[in-house]
Structure formats: C-alpha cells, structure tokens
Short mmCIF file of C-alpha atoms in Angstrom, two decimals:
data_model
loop_
_atom_site.label_atom_id
_atom_site.label_comp_id
_atom_site.label_asym_id
_atom_site.label_seq_id
_atom_site.Cartn_x
_atom_site.Cartn_y
_atom_site.Cartn_z
CA MET A 1 -16.16 32.13 23.13
CA THR A 2 -19.57 30.58 22.48
CA TYR A 3 -18.26 29.18 19.18
CA LYS A 4 -15.29 27.55 20.93
CA ARG A 5 -17.48 26.10 23.69
CA THR A 6 -19.79 24.60 21.07
CA LEU A 7 -17.00 23.26 18.91
CA PHE A 8 -14.91 21.62 21.65
CA PRO A 9 -17.43 18.92 22.65
CA ILE A 10 -18.03 18.13 18.96
CA ILE A 11 -14.30 17.61 18.37
CA LEU A 12 -14.01 15.57 21.58
CA SER A 13 -16.94 13.43 20.50
CA LEU A 14 -15.38 12.81 17.10
CA VAL A 15 -12.06 11.87 18.68
CA PHE A 16 -13.71 9.39 21.03
CA SER A 17 -15.85 7.99 18.20
CA PHE A 18 -12.80 7.56 15.98
CA SER A 19 -10.88 5.94 18.84
CA PHE A 20 -13.75 3.55 19.46
CA VAL A 21 -13.82 2.53 15.81
CA PHE A 22 -10.09 1.89 15.93
CA ALA A 23 -10.34 -0.06 19.17
CA ASP A 24 -13.09 -2.23 17.75
CA THR A 25 -11.15 -3.31 14.68
CA CYS A 26 -9.12 -6.48 14.30
CA PRO A 27 -5.33 -6.14 13.95
CA ILE A 28 -5.02 -9.11 11.57
CA VAL A 29 -3.99 -8.31 7.98
CA PRO A 30 -5.81 -9.06 5.75
CA LEU A 31 -8.94 -8.14 7.69
CA PRO A 32 -11.09 -11.23 8.41
CA SER A 33 -14.62 -11.56 7.06
CA GLN A 34 -16.23 -11.60 10.52
CA PHE A 35 -14.66 -10.88 13.88
CA ALA A 36 -15.64 -9.92 17.40
CA GLU A 37 -13.78 -9.53 20.67
CA ALA A 38 -15.11 -11.94 23.28
CA GLY A 39 -13.62 -10.37 26.41
CA GLY A 40 -10.65 -11.58 28.34
CA HIS A 41 -7.10 -12.43 27.30
CA LEU A 42 -4.94 -15.46 26.60
CA ASN A 43 -1.31 -15.47 27.72
CA VAL A 44 0.48 -17.70 25.23
CA SER A 45 3.24 -18.38 27.77
CA THR A 46 0.72 -20.40 29.82
CA LEU A 47 0.04 -22.81 26.94
CA GLU A 48 1.72 -26.20 26.95
CA ARG A 49 0.83 -28.01 23.76
CA ILE A 50 -0.73 -28.05 20.32
CA ARG A 51 -3.39 -30.73 20.02
CA VAL A 52 -4.21 -32.25 16.64
CA ALA A 53 -6.02 -35.54 16.10
CA ASP A 54 -5.89 -35.92 12.31
CA ARG A 55 -2.49 -36.72 10.84
CA GLN A 56 -3.22 -34.52 7.81
CA LEU A 57 -2.94 -31.56 10.15
CA PHE A 58 0.35 -32.55 11.80
CA PRO A 59 2.57 -30.64 9.32
CA ILE A 60 0.52 -27.48 10.00
CA ALA A 61 0.79 -28.00 13.75
CA HIS A 62 4.54 -28.46 13.38
CA PHE A 63 4.76 -25.22 11.39
CA LEU A 64 2.92 -23.42 14.22
CA GLN A 65 5.18 -25.07 16.78
CA LYS A 66 8.31 -23.81 15.01
CA GLU A 67 6.96 -20.29 14.50
CA VAL A 68 5.90 -19.89 18.14
CA LEU A 69 9.36 -20.96 19.29
CA LYS A 70 11.04 -18.66 16.77
CA HIS A 71 9.07 -15.55 17.68
CA THR A 72 8.34 -16.02 21.40
CA GLY A 73 10.90 -18.49 22.69
CA PHE A 74 8.17 -20.80 24.01
CA ALA A 75 8.37 -24.49 23.10
CA LEU A 76 4.96 -26.14 22.74
CA SER A 77 4.67 -29.90 22.49
CA LEU A 78 2.55 -31.74 19.92
CA SER A 79 -0.13 -34.10 21.13
CA ALA A 80 -2.89 -36.20 19.62
CA ALA A 81 -4.63 -36.66 22.97
CA PRO A 82 -8.03 -35.02 23.49
CA GLY A 83 -8.52 -32.01 25.75
CA ASP A 84 -8.40 -28.26 25.50
CA HIS A 85 -6.87 -26.84 28.70
CA GLN A 86 -3.67 -24.86 28.03
CA SER A 87 -3.71 -25.96 24.39
CA ILE A 88 -4.02 -24.76 20.84
CA ILE A 89 -6.38 -27.15 19.07
CA ILE A 90 -6.27 -27.59 15.29
CA GLU A 91 -9.13 -29.65 13.94
CA PHE A 92 -11.30 -30.39 10.95
CA ALA A 93 -14.70 -28.73 11.28
CA GLN A 94 -17.80 -30.80 11.90
CA GLY A 95 -21.06 -30.17 10.08
CA ALA A 96 -21.47 -28.06 6.97
CA PRO A 97 -18.17 -27.64 5.09
CA MET A 98 -16.45 -24.27 5.04
CA ALA A 99 -14.93 -22.63 1.97
CA ASP A 100 -11.71 -24.30 0.78
CA GLU A 101 -9.50 -21.70 2.45
CA GLY A 102 -11.95 -20.70 5.16
CA TYR A 103 -11.40 -21.18 8.88
CA LYS A 104 -12.71 -20.32 12.32
CA LEU A 105 -10.49 -19.11 15.12
CA SER A 106 -11.72 -18.90 18.69
CA VAL A 107 -9.41 -17.59 21.39
CA TYR A 108 -10.35 -18.30 25.03
CA PRO A 109 -8.56 -17.30 28.26
CA ASP A 110 -6.87 -20.71 28.55
CA HIS A 111 -6.87 -22.19 25.03
CA ALA A 112 -7.50 -21.51 21.33
CA VAL A 113 -9.31 -23.51 18.67
CA ILE A 114 -8.70 -23.43 14.90
CA SER A 115 -11.18 -25.35 12.76
CA ALA A 116 -11.43 -25.70 8.98
CA SER A 117 -12.67 -28.08 6.32
CA THR A 118 -9.32 -28.30 4.50
CA PRO A 119 -5.64 -28.24 5.46
CA HIS A 120 -5.23 -24.93 3.63
CA GLY A 121 -8.03 -23.42 5.68
CA ALA A 122 -6.43 -24.70 8.87
CA PHE A 123 -3.13 -23.14 7.80
CA ASN A 124 -4.85 -19.78 7.28
CA GLY A 125 -6.26 -20.03 10.79
CA VAL A 126 -2.80 -20.77 12.14
CA VAL A 127 -1.44 -17.70 10.33
CA SER A 128 -4.10 -15.47 11.89
CA LEU A 129 -3.27 -16.77 15.37
CA LEU A 130 0.44 -16.25 14.70
CA GLN A 131 -0.22 -12.66 13.68
CA LEU A 132 -2.02 -12.00 16.96
CA ILE A 133 0.85 -13.60 18.90
CA ARG A 134 3.62 -11.80 17.04
CA LEU A 135 1.88 -8.42 17.22
CA ALA A 136 1.33 -8.79 20.96
CA ALA A 137 4.91 -9.88 21.58
CA ALA A 138 6.30 -7.01 19.49
CA GLU A 139 4.09 -4.28 20.96
CA LYS A 140 3.70 -5.39 24.60
CA GLY A 141 6.85 -7.39 25.15
CA GLU A 142 4.85 -10.52 25.96
CA PRO A 143 2.37 -12.59 23.91
CA VAL A 144 -0.88 -11.74 25.68
CA ILE A 145 -3.65 -11.64 23.08
CA ALA A 146 -7.29 -10.60 23.24
CA CYS A 147 -9.95 -13.29 23.02
CA TRP A 148 -11.41 -13.22 19.51
CA ARG A 149 -14.12 -15.07 17.58
CA ILE A 150 -13.18 -15.03 13.92
CA SER A 151 -14.86 -16.61 10.90
CA ASP A 152 -13.00 -15.98 7.69
CA SER A 153 -12.55 -16.87 4.03
CA PRO A 154 -11.01 -15.05 1.04
CA GLN A 155 -12.88 -13.18 -1.66
CA MET A 156 -10.32 -14.20 -4.31
CA ALA A 157 -8.69 -17.56 -5.03
CA TRP A 158 -5.58 -16.08 -6.69
CA ARG A 159 -3.58 -13.80 -4.41
CA GLY A 160 -0.27 -13.45 -6.13
CA LEU A 161 3.14 -11.85 -6.10
CA MET A 162 5.69 -11.97 -8.93
CA LEU A 163 9.45 -11.56 -8.61
CA ASP A 164 11.67 -10.92 -11.63
CA GLU A 165 15.09 -12.50 -11.06
CA SER A 166 16.31 -12.31 -14.63
CA ARG A 167 17.25 -8.66 -14.39
CA HIS A 168 18.77 -8.94 -10.91
CA PHE A 169 19.32 -12.19 -9.04
CA PHE A 170 18.62 -12.35 -5.30
CA GLY A 171 19.04 -15.98 -4.33
CA MET A 172 17.35 -18.66 -2.28
CA GLU A 173 17.41 -17.06 1.16
CA THR A 174 15.80 -13.86 -0.16
CA VAL A 175 13.11 -15.86 -1.94
CA LYS A 176 12.42 -17.85 1.22
CA ARG A 177 11.99 -14.64 3.22
CA MET A 178 9.54 -13.39 0.59
CA LEU A 179 7.62 -16.66 0.87
CA ASP A 180 7.53 -16.23 4.66
CA TRP A 181 5.90 -12.83 4.35
CA MET A 182 3.57 -14.02 1.61
CA ALA A 183 2.34 -16.78 3.92
CA PHE A 184 2.06 -14.28 6.79
CA TYR A 185 -0.37 -12.27 4.65
CA LYS A 186 -2.15 -15.31 3.14
CA LEU A 187 -0.83 -14.73 -0.38
CA ASN A 188 -0.84 -18.06 -2.18
CA ARG A 189 0.74 -17.73 -5.65
CA PHE A 190 4.42 -16.95 -6.25
CA HIS A 191 5.02 -16.13 -9.92
CA TRP A 192 8.73 -16.56 -10.58
CA HIS A 193 10.08 -14.69 -13.63
CA LEU A 194 13.21 -16.73 -14.33
CA THR A 195 14.17 -15.93 -17.94
CA ASP A 196 14.46 -12.71 -19.91
CA VAL A 197 16.97 -10.60 -21.83
CA PRO A 198 19.57 -10.13 -19.04
CA GLY A 199 19.82 -13.67 -17.73
CA TRP A 200 18.56 -17.27 -17.62
CA ARG A 201 18.24 -18.22 -13.95
CA PHE A 202 17.72 -21.98 -13.58
CA GLU A 203 19.54 -25.15 -14.49
CA VAL A 204 18.27 -27.27 -17.38
CA LYS A 205 19.91 -30.69 -17.52
CA ALA A 206 19.33 -31.13 -21.26
CA PHE A 207 20.87 -27.73 -22.07
CA PRO A 208 23.42 -26.82 -19.37
CA ASP A 209 24.69 -23.71 -21.17
CA LEU A 210 21.35 -22.01 -20.57
CA ALA A 211 22.48 -21.40 -16.99
CA LEU A 212 26.24 -21.45 -17.43
CA VAL A 213 26.29 -19.00 -20.36
CA GLY A 214 22.77 -17.52 -20.30
CA GLY A 215 23.14 -16.87 -16.57
CA ILE A 216 26.04 -14.45 -17.10
CA GLY A 217 25.24 -10.79 -16.53
CA ASN A 218 22.31 -8.78 -15.23
CA HIS A 219 20.49 -5.57 -16.10
CA THR A 220 23.26 -3.30 -14.79
CA ASP A 221 26.34 -5.44 -15.52
CA SER A 222 26.38 -7.61 -18.62
CA LEU A 223 29.60 -9.32 -17.49
CA ALA A 224 28.58 -10.24 -13.96
CA PRO A 225 29.38 -13.89 -13.11
CA ALA A 226 26.67 -16.42 -13.91
CA LYS A 227 23.98 -16.68 -11.25
CA TYR A 228 21.19 -19.21 -11.37
CA TYR A 229 19.30 -21.80 -9.34
CA THR A 230 20.36 -25.41 -9.45
CA GLN A 231 17.57 -27.94 -9.70
CA GLU A 232 18.29 -28.99 -6.11
CA GLU A 233 17.79 -25.38 -4.97
CA ILE A 234 14.53 -25.13 -6.89
CA ASN A 235 13.33 -28.35 -5.27
CA GLU A 236 14.11 -26.88 -1.85
CA ILE A 237 12.28 -23.62 -2.59
CA VAL A 238 9.25 -25.49 -3.97
CA ARG A 239 9.18 -27.65 -0.82
CA TYR A 240 9.46 -24.55 1.37
CA ALA A 241 6.60 -22.87 -0.48
CA ARG A 242 4.41 -25.96 -0.34
CA GLU A 243 4.82 -26.07 3.46
CA ARG A 244 3.29 -22.56 3.42
CA PHE A 245 0.51 -23.46 0.96
CA ILE A 246 2.03 -21.31 -1.78
CA GLU A 247 2.11 -22.55 -5.36
CA ILE A 248 5.08 -21.49 -7.47
CA ILE A 249 4.42 -20.64 -11.11
CA PRO A 250 7.56 -20.46 -13.29
CA GLU A 251 7.70 -18.08 -16.24
CA ILE A 252 9.76 -19.13 -19.26
CA ASP A 253 9.39 -16.18 -21.58
CA MET A 254 8.78 -16.86 -25.30
CA PRO A 255 8.92 -16.13 -28.20
CA GLY A 256 10.37 -12.74 -27.15
CA HIS A 257 12.63 -11.74 -24.26
CA ALA A 258 14.88 -14.64 -25.29
CA ARG A 259 18.29 -12.98 -25.60
CA ALA A 260 19.88 -14.80 -22.62
CA ALA A 261 18.83 -18.17 -24.03
CA ASN A 262 20.06 -17.16 -27.47
CA ARG A 263 23.52 -16.34 -26.10
CA ALA A 264 23.75 -19.94 -24.94
CA TYR A 265 22.17 -21.64 -27.99
CA PRO A 266 22.24 -19.19 -30.93
CA GLY A 267 21.01 -21.82 -33.37
CA PHE A 268 17.44 -21.30 -32.13
CA SER A 269 17.52 -17.49 -32.31
CA GLY A 270 15.00 -15.66 -34.43
CA GLY A 271 17.04 -12.46 -34.31
CA GLY A 272 15.74 -9.13 -33.18
CA SER A 273 15.77 -5.46 -34.02
CA LYS A 274 18.28 -2.63 -33.67
CA SER A 275 17.13 -1.78 -30.15
CA TYR A 276 16.43 -5.36 -29.09
CA PRO A 277 19.05 -7.66 -30.72
CA GLU A 278 18.63 -11.44 -30.60
CA PHE A 279 15.30 -10.88 -28.88
CA THR A 280 13.25 -13.83 -30.19
CA PHE A 281 13.27 -17.56 -30.65
CA ASN A 282 12.93 -18.65 -34.28
CA PRO A 283 9.33 -19.76 -34.98
CA GLY A 284 10.28 -20.98 -38.47
CA LYS A 285 12.60 -23.77 -37.33
CA GLU A 286 11.08 -27.07 -36.28
CA GLY A 287 14.06 -27.58 -34.00
CA THR A 288 13.02 -24.56 -31.94
CA TYR A 289 9.82 -26.30 -30.84
CA GLU A 290 11.68 -29.51 -29.97
CA TYR A 291 14.27 -27.52 -28.00
CA LEU A 292 11.67 -25.58 -26.01
CA ALA A 293 9.55 -28.69 -25.45
CA LYS A 294 12.51 -30.40 -23.77
CA ILE A 295 12.98 -27.36 -21.54
CA LEU A 296 9.30 -27.28 -20.60
CA ARG A 297 9.33 -30.97 -19.74
CA GLU A 298 12.03 -30.29 -17.16
CA VAL A 299 10.10 -27.27 -15.90
CA ASP A 300 7.04 -29.46 -15.41
CA VAL A 301 9.10 -31.87 -13.29
CA LEU A 302 10.56 -29.08 -11.15
CA PHE A 303 7.32 -27.19 -10.51
CA PRO A 304 4.35 -29.35 -9.42
CA SER A 305 1.82 -26.52 -9.66
CA LYS A 306 0.90 -27.76 -13.17
CA MET A 307 0.96 -24.15 -14.38
CA ILE A 308 3.59 -22.77 -16.74
CA HIS A 309 3.71 -19.11 -17.71
CA VAL A 310 4.98 -18.71 -21.28
CA GLY A 311 5.14 -14.90 -21.33
CA GLY A 312 4.13 -13.91 -24.84
CA ASP A 313 4.44 -10.16 -24.29
CA GLU A 314 6.12 -7.38 -26.27
CA VAL A 315 7.20 -9.66 -29.12
CA ASP A 316 6.98 -6.79 -31.61
CA PHE A 317 9.84 -5.04 -29.78
CA GLY A 318 12.29 -7.39 -31.47
CA ASN A 319 10.74 -9.43 -34.28
CA GLU A 320 12.04 -7.23 -37.10
CA ASN A 321 14.34 -10.00 -38.34
CA TRP A 322 11.34 -12.27 -38.96
CA LYS A 323 10.54 -10.16 -42.02
CA THR A 324 13.65 -11.41 -43.80
CA ASP A 325 14.41 -14.71 -42.08
CA ALA A 326 14.12 -17.50 -44.65
CA ASP A 327 12.69 -20.02 -42.19
CA VAL A 328 10.05 -17.64 -40.90
CA GLN A 329 9.07 -16.59 -44.41
CA ALA A 330 8.76 -20.25 -45.44
CA LEU A 331 6.55 -20.87 -42.40
CA MET A 332 4.30 -17.97 -43.34
CA LYS A 333 3.96 -19.22 -46.89
CA ARG A 334 3.41 -22.83 -45.87
CA ASN A 335 0.73 -22.03 -43.30
CA ARG A 336 -0.75 -18.97 -45.04
CA LEU A 337 0.06 -16.67 -42.13
CA ALA A 338 -0.87 -13.12 -43.06
CA GLY A 339 1.69 -11.23 -40.95
CA LEU A 340 4.06 -11.30 -38.01
CA LYS A 341 1.22 -11.24 -35.47
CA ALA A 342 -0.10 -14.44 -37.06
CA VAL A 343 3.38 -15.95 -36.78
CA GLU A 344 3.46 -14.99 -33.11
CA HIS A 345 0.08 -16.65 -32.50
CA TYR A 346 1.15 -19.76 -34.40
CA PHE A 347 4.21 -20.09 -32.18
CA THR A 348 2.26 -19.52 -28.96
CA GLU A 349 -0.44 -22.01 -29.91
CA ARG A 350 2.15 -24.69 -30.66
CA MET A 351 3.97 -24.16 -27.38
CA ALA A 352 0.63 -24.11 -25.58
CA ASP A 353 -0.09 -27.54 -27.05
CA THR A 354 3.17 -28.75 -25.46
CA VAL A 355 2.18 -27.38 -22.05
CA ILE A 356 -1.34 -28.81 -22.30
CA HIS A 357 0.07 -32.19 -23.32
CA LEU A 358 2.01 -32.14 -20.03
CA GLY A 359 -1.31 -31.81 -18.22
CA ALA A 360 -0.56 -28.23 -17.20
CA LYS A 361 -2.33 -24.91 -17.60
CA VAL A 362 -0.93 -22.32 -20.01
CA LEU A 363 -0.46 -18.89 -18.45
CA GLY A 364 0.45 -15.75 -20.38
CA TRP A 365 0.37 -11.97 -20.53
CA ASP A 366 -2.67 -10.35 -22.11
CA GLU A 367 -1.10 -10.17 -25.58
CA ILE A 368 -1.94 -13.86 -26.09
CA ALA A 369 -5.65 -13.45 -25.32
CA ALA A 370 -6.39 -13.30 -29.07
CA THR A 371 -4.97 -16.76 -29.78
CA LYS A 372 -7.03 -19.90 -30.32
CA ILE A 373 -5.87 -21.73 -27.20
CA PRO A 374 -8.86 -23.50 -25.59
CA ALA A 375 -10.45 -21.38 -22.86
CA GLY A 376 -10.27 -24.14 -20.28
CA ASP A 377 -6.52 -24.50 -20.69
CA MET A 378 -5.27 -20.92 -20.30
CA ILE A 379 -5.16 -18.11 -17.74
CA ILE A 380 -4.55 -14.54 -18.92
CA PHE A 381 -2.64 -11.94 -16.89
CA TRP A 382 -3.97 -8.49 -17.74
CA TRP A 383 -1.16 -6.00 -17.18
CA ARG A 384 -1.70 -3.15 -19.66
CA GLN A 385 -4.02 -0.84 -17.73
CA ASN A 386 -3.99 1.54 -20.69
CA LYS A 387 -5.51 -1.21 -22.87
CA PRO A 388 -8.82 -2.24 -21.30
CA GLU A 389 -9.69 -3.77 -24.66
CA ALA A 390 -7.13 -6.51 -23.92
CA LEU A 391 -9.00 -7.36 -20.72
CA LYS A 392 -12.27 -7.36 -22.66
CA THR A 393 -10.81 -9.72 -25.28
CA ALA A 394 -9.72 -12.15 -22.58
CA ILE A 395 -13.11 -12.06 -20.86
CA ASP A 396 -15.07 -12.28 -24.11
CA ASN A 397 -13.00 -15.27 -25.23
CA GLY A 398 -13.92 -17.10 -22.05
CA TYR A 399 -10.49 -17.10 -20.40
CA LYS A 400 -9.87 -17.03 -16.66
CA VAL A 401 -8.09 -13.79 -15.77
CA VAL A 402 -5.66 -12.54 -13.14
CA LEU A 403 -5.66 -8.75 -12.77
CA CYS A 404 -2.19 -7.21 -12.43
CA PRO A 405 -2.35 -3.78 -14.12
CA ARG A 406 0.77 -1.62 -13.95
CA ILE A 407 -1.23 1.00 -12.08
CA PRO A 408 -1.43 0.23 -9.22
CA LEU A 409 0.00 -3.32 -9.06
CA TYR A 410 3.54 -2.93 -10.43
CA PHE A 411 5.76 -2.55 -7.40
CA ASP A 412 8.72 -1.26 -9.42
CA PHE A 413 6.67 1.93 -9.80
CA VAL A 414 7.37 4.55 -7.13
CA GLN A 415 5.10 4.65 -4.09
CA ASP A 416 5.38 8.37 -3.38
CA SER A 417 5.43 11.36 -5.72
CA ALA A 418 8.65 12.56 -4.11
CA HIS A 419 10.56 9.36 -4.85
CA ARG A 420 13.20 9.62 -7.54
CA VAL A 421 13.99 6.03 -8.54
CA GLY A 422 11.35 3.92 -10.21
CA ARG A 423 8.66 4.37 -12.79
CA LYS A 424 5.55 6.49 -13.25
CA TRP A 425 2.81 6.24 -15.87
CA ALA A 426 1.73 9.69 -17.05
CA GLY A 427 2.36 10.87 -13.49
CA ALA A 428 0.57 7.95 -11.87
CA PHE A 429 2.30 5.54 -9.50
CA SER A 430 1.56 2.69 -7.11
CA ASP A 431 0.80 4.31 -3.78
CA LEU A 432 -0.47 2.35 -0.77
CA LYS A 433 -4.02 3.70 -0.92
CA SER A 434 -4.49 2.81 -4.59
CA ILE A 435 -3.33 -0.74 -3.93
CA PHE A 436 -5.48 -1.12 -0.81
CA GLU A 437 -8.61 0.09 -2.61
CA TYR A 438 -8.05 -1.86 -5.83
CA SER A 439 -11.08 -3.84 -6.97
CA MET A 440 -12.45 -5.51 -10.07
CA ASP A 441 -15.48 -3.25 -9.62
CA ARG A 442 -13.63 -0.43 -11.37
CA TYR A 443 -14.32 -2.13 -14.75
CA PRO A 444 -18.13 -2.36 -14.75
CA ASP A 445 -18.38 -2.30 -18.54
CA ILE A 446 -16.08 -5.34 -18.84
CA ILE A 447 -16.43 -7.34 -15.63
CA THR A 448 -20.12 -7.85 -14.99
CA LYS A 449 -22.28 -9.91 -12.68
CA ASN A 450 -22.40 -12.64 -15.31
CA ASN A 451 -18.65 -13.02 -15.87
CA ARG A 452 -17.12 -12.15 -12.48
CA GLY A 453 -16.34 -15.82 -11.99
CA GLN A 454 -13.71 -15.59 -14.74
CA VAL A 455 -11.61 -13.27 -12.55
CA MET A 456 -9.45 -15.54 -10.41
CA GLY A 457 -7.85 -12.75 -8.43
CA ILE A 458 -5.08 -10.16 -8.41
CA GLN A 459 -1.30 -10.12 -8.40
CA ALA A 460 1.45 -7.56 -7.84
CA ASN A 461 4.56 -7.71 -10.04
CA ILE A 462 8.06 -6.70 -8.96
CA TRP A 463 10.24 -6.01 -11.99
CA THR A 464 13.83 -5.42 -11.02
CA GLU A 465 15.49 -3.17 -13.61
CA ARG A 466 15.91 -0.58 -10.84
CA ILE A 467 15.99 -2.93 -7.87
CA VAL A 468 19.58 -4.03 -7.35
CA SER A 469 19.89 -4.73 -3.62
CA GLU A 470 17.86 -6.70 -1.12
CA ALA A 471 17.36 -3.50 0.89
CA ARG A 472 15.68 -1.77 -2.06
CA LEU A 473 13.64 -4.89 -2.81
CA GLU A 474 12.28 -4.76 0.74
CA TYR A 475 11.68 -1.02 0.51
CA MET A 476 9.56 -1.47 -2.62
CA LEU A 477 7.64 -4.41 -1.12
CA PHE A 478 6.87 -3.21 2.41
CA PRO A 479 4.27 -2.08 3.36
CA ARG A 480 2.64 -2.48 -0.05
CA ILE A 481 2.47 -6.26 0.38
CA ALA A 482 0.07 -5.73 3.29
CA ALA A 483 -2.23 -3.54 1.16
CA LEU A 484 -2.08 -6.11 -1.63
CA ALA A 485 -3.13 -8.87 0.78
CA GLU A 486 -6.10 -6.83 1.96
CA ALA A 487 -7.21 -6.04 -1.59
CA ALA A 488 -7.02 -9.71 -2.56
CA TRP A 489 -8.58 -11.26 0.55
CA THR A 490 -11.01 -8.74 2.04
CA ARG A 491 -14.25 -7.73 0.40
CA THR A 492 -14.43 -4.16 -0.81
CA GLU A 493 -17.25 -3.10 1.48
CA LYS A 494 -15.29 -4.17 4.56
CA ARG A 495 -12.13 -2.23 3.74
CA ASP A 496 -11.44 1.17 5.29
CA TYR A 497 -8.16 2.82 4.35
CA ASP A 498 -8.09 5.34 7.20
CA ILE A 499 -8.50 2.61 9.81
CA PHE A 500 -5.93 0.47 8.01
CA LEU A 501 -3.41 3.31 7.87
CA LYS A 502 -3.86 4.67 11.38
CA ALA A 503 -4.87 1.66 13.46
CA ARG A 504 -3.81 -1.55 11.77
CA LEU A 505 -0.69 -0.79 9.73
CA PRO A 506 1.38 0.60 12.65
CA GLY A 507 1.42 -2.83 14.28
CA GLN A 508 2.65 -4.39 11.05
CA GLN A 509 5.37 -1.78 10.80
CA THR A 510 6.48 -2.69 14.29
CA LEU A 511 6.96 -6.23 12.99
CA PHE A 512 8.89 -4.86 9.99
CA ARG A 513 11.26 -3.03 12.34
CA ARG A 514 11.66 -6.04 14.62
CA SER A 515 12.47 -8.15 11.57
CA GLY A 516 15.14 -5.71 10.39
CA LEU A 517 13.29 -4.88 7.17
CA HIS A 518 13.80 -1.75 5.12
CA TYR A 519 10.33 -0.32 4.55
CA TYR A 520 8.57 2.90 3.64
CA ASP A 521 6.57 4.53 6.42
CA VAL A 522 3.68 6.24 4.64
CA GLY A 523 2.70 8.19 7.73
CA ASN A 524 6.25 9.36 8.51
CA PRO A 525 8.14 9.46 5.20
CA SER A 526 11.01 11.50 6.62
CA LEU A 527 11.84 8.60 8.95
CA THR A 528 12.28 6.17 6.07
CA PRO A 529 14.03 7.99 3.21
CA GLU A 530 14.04 6.38 -0.19
CA ILE A 531 16.50 3.52 -0.65
CA ILE A 532 17.81 3.82 -4.20
CA ASP A 533 20.48 1.11 -4.41
#
C-alpha cells in the first residue's frame, strides 16, 4: 500500500510533465527554429484581406488567398493599402537581412504578420501560417489559431524528394499533388527520374520516337501503351512547381539504364549483358554524343533549374558488350583507356562538358565521384549506404553532396517489419524514426567541421518497381514525407521523436484523412493495413 501511494504521485507528475511538454510544442512541421505562444487566439474568419505593398510579393499573397479559400471557404481580398486590422500582412523585413529562406511569423488576436528578406522566405512564412489554419480547421471545425511568435530558417539548403516515373507512370495530376505536399512541408527540390530501362517519359522534338516507342511499357507490363509527358505538360508542371518555390531537376540516365531509349533508336545502343540486354549507350560512336547533346539541349530549355542529373550508376550491370564492340575497343585504343571503368568515366566527362557548356550543373549518383569533372560544376548524390568510401571520395574530391542513402531514405523500402511488399537491406528498412533522426553527424570520420559546407542537404528517393497505383504511392510517402521534412529543416538538437510521434504527427494525419490520402499510421498500424497494389 505504501509503495502504491508513493508511486501514484510520481506517475501523475510524469503524466502532467509530459502533457506540458506536448502542450508547449509547435504543431508546424517541420518544427521552426524558435517559437513561443503569445497568448490569445486569432479567428481567421474575422480577417478581411491580405495586405502586401511590394509587387514581388503579390504572387505569394495570391497563393495564400487561393489556399485559404480552398481549405476554409473564406475569401480574402488583396490590398496594397497600409494597415493591419483584420489583415494578414506579407512584407519584406527591415533592418538586418534574414537567411535566404528565413522568415518571421507573428500571429495577433486580430491580424498576422509575415516578414522575410526574400520571396522564398516569405513563402515559407505563408506555408507555416497555412499549416496552423488547416490544422485548426481540421481538428476544431473552425480556423481559430493560437497566437504565435515564430522565427525560422532551414538547416539545409537542399530538401529533396525524387519520383521514378520510368518504371510506373503516374501523370501530371499526381505529380502536382506531390508538389503541393512538398511545398506544405517546405521541401524545395523535386528530382524527376524520367528515363530508365522500362520507359522514356518525356517528349523530345528532335527524336519523337523516344516517347512514342520508348514510352511503351512499364516495369510490370512491357506492352502497356506509351505514356509520357508532352513538352506542354512539362512546362505546366515546372510553372506549378515554381509557384511553390520548388526546383525540378530532371534525370536523363546515361550511359546505363538506356534500354527504353535504345528501343527507339537502336543505332546508338552499346548493347548490354545477358541479364541486362541493350542496357547502355555506345560510348565508342561519335554520333552517340551528338544525339545525347541534342536531347540535353531540349532538357535545358524545358527545365530552368540549370541542373541536369545524368545518372551514371550501375553501368557495370550491362556493359559486357563493350568488351567486344569494335567502336568501344577503338575508343579504348585511341585514348589509351585501361578498362571499362575508364570508358565509363570518359563518357561521363564528355557528357558533363555538354551540360556545363549549357551553363548548367552536372548531377550524378556517387559512382561518378571518381571522374575528373571540375568540383564547382558537379553535385554528387550519395546513395550506397554500404559504401561510405564513395561518400569519402566525393568529399575528398571537393564535390558538393546530397545525402540520400538507401537506409533510411529510399521510400520503396518497407516502413514496418511486418510489411510484405517492398525492399529491405540485410533486415534494415526505412521506418519513420530512422528518417526523422537522420543526420550528417552519423559520419564523423567523413563529414567534419571543416567540410560540412559541402553537404547541401538530404533527399528521399521513391523508386517504383513495386509501386503500381497512386494509393500505394501515397501509402509509401505518408507520413514519411513529414519526417523527411523535419530531418532536412530542423536542427538535430531541436528534434524529439516522441513529441513528434505523439503530439505533432496526429494533427498531420488528420489532414491526411481529410485529404483522402492513403497513409500508414505508425501508432495504430492495424487501422491502416499495408496497401500492396
């Protein structure tokens, strides 16, 4: 009895302490750098207008105007007139400049103020206010939000998400919805994997059969009708992303993963191997470089990010034919290339020259970190978590790096040990906690205080061999996209997984339900069984 009497107040104290911690946290995802409740509440239904004086900020104000109407039914007017009563004010900050993407958000009982030094920062402030409004409307039935004082900026410049549409094609409306959620979580780089073995997914005016023939089939049905994006559709998606301050980076895979292109234009094929037929472009033919250069010139026109990802991974899966190809052998002899890896590097360096000549950055998987491409012109994506030496090579060679290791940042890997469809790596998978807690600090022998500036940020990759439907795509993305955003934006010392899971994620899941999304509820897995097709 004495034991129980002693224990009860301790448990009660812990419960109240835990509740207080939860109550004191901010519901915005990713968690802002600094935040404090100021007391009082703002009822968004009492607001009348959005005030913005600088015309640079009008598109952002219009975005906010549309989103408020969409999610609350309230129509706010736009005004350039001064004043703050019953208004949301978006303005450029006075005084010392903030970080490029930084912002301040102050919510008062009768108005709100968003200030930033750049349009992108102002947009991030708008997104935080929209989260507060949408969460309140979803949870309380009306958009009454607490008064907050928030000062915020990201820890990482590159906060990315990749979608593979070669293996399975999803289409413009699905991509737009992904961009909506990326913007909602302040992710700012959409890496679009558009070409690979199963299909070529965008129109090239100079070579129309790339889409018409190369677009036939997918990973599960090699005879499926051709699916691809027209250039007009790409222009629309790029415009849509730009409105949300998201840059789109196209990936045109080379010299491997080229089978779809080779179906359309077999004259540029370098052959393959038994398991990977027609896998490569031919690095021994001068015409191959001219052909690919024409393609990349169109890519540069379509995607204004001035970044082109050239792949460069897994070439050895299907370069067996290079050993006997007369053109490749002549190239090796002519340029004194010692082996197939040297041929691979020769090809990549030449195509990199084409990209650089276009005034764009060369992006590639970590296999190309050993090339001689100038450090200032290339960004390396480290994906092979079992090969830390590849990350070290990239860092030692002076390249900027984006971290996207399979574990935990491949979202085609299962998110629960009980799930049956998806990948594991020696038993490991991409669970929510591992994503949330991911940090460059786990590589202290490679990423040091002196070279941390070379790490641009992190990115999650969604490969779609086993993702056929939009429902499964959503299931693999939500809620992991929220954990990804937190890992990319919020500094490690400010993250707390228990608070995220128990106090902050439930509100986001309410939004998922209200939006009709298929998602995995980590806390209640039986309520959201695995979607496998």
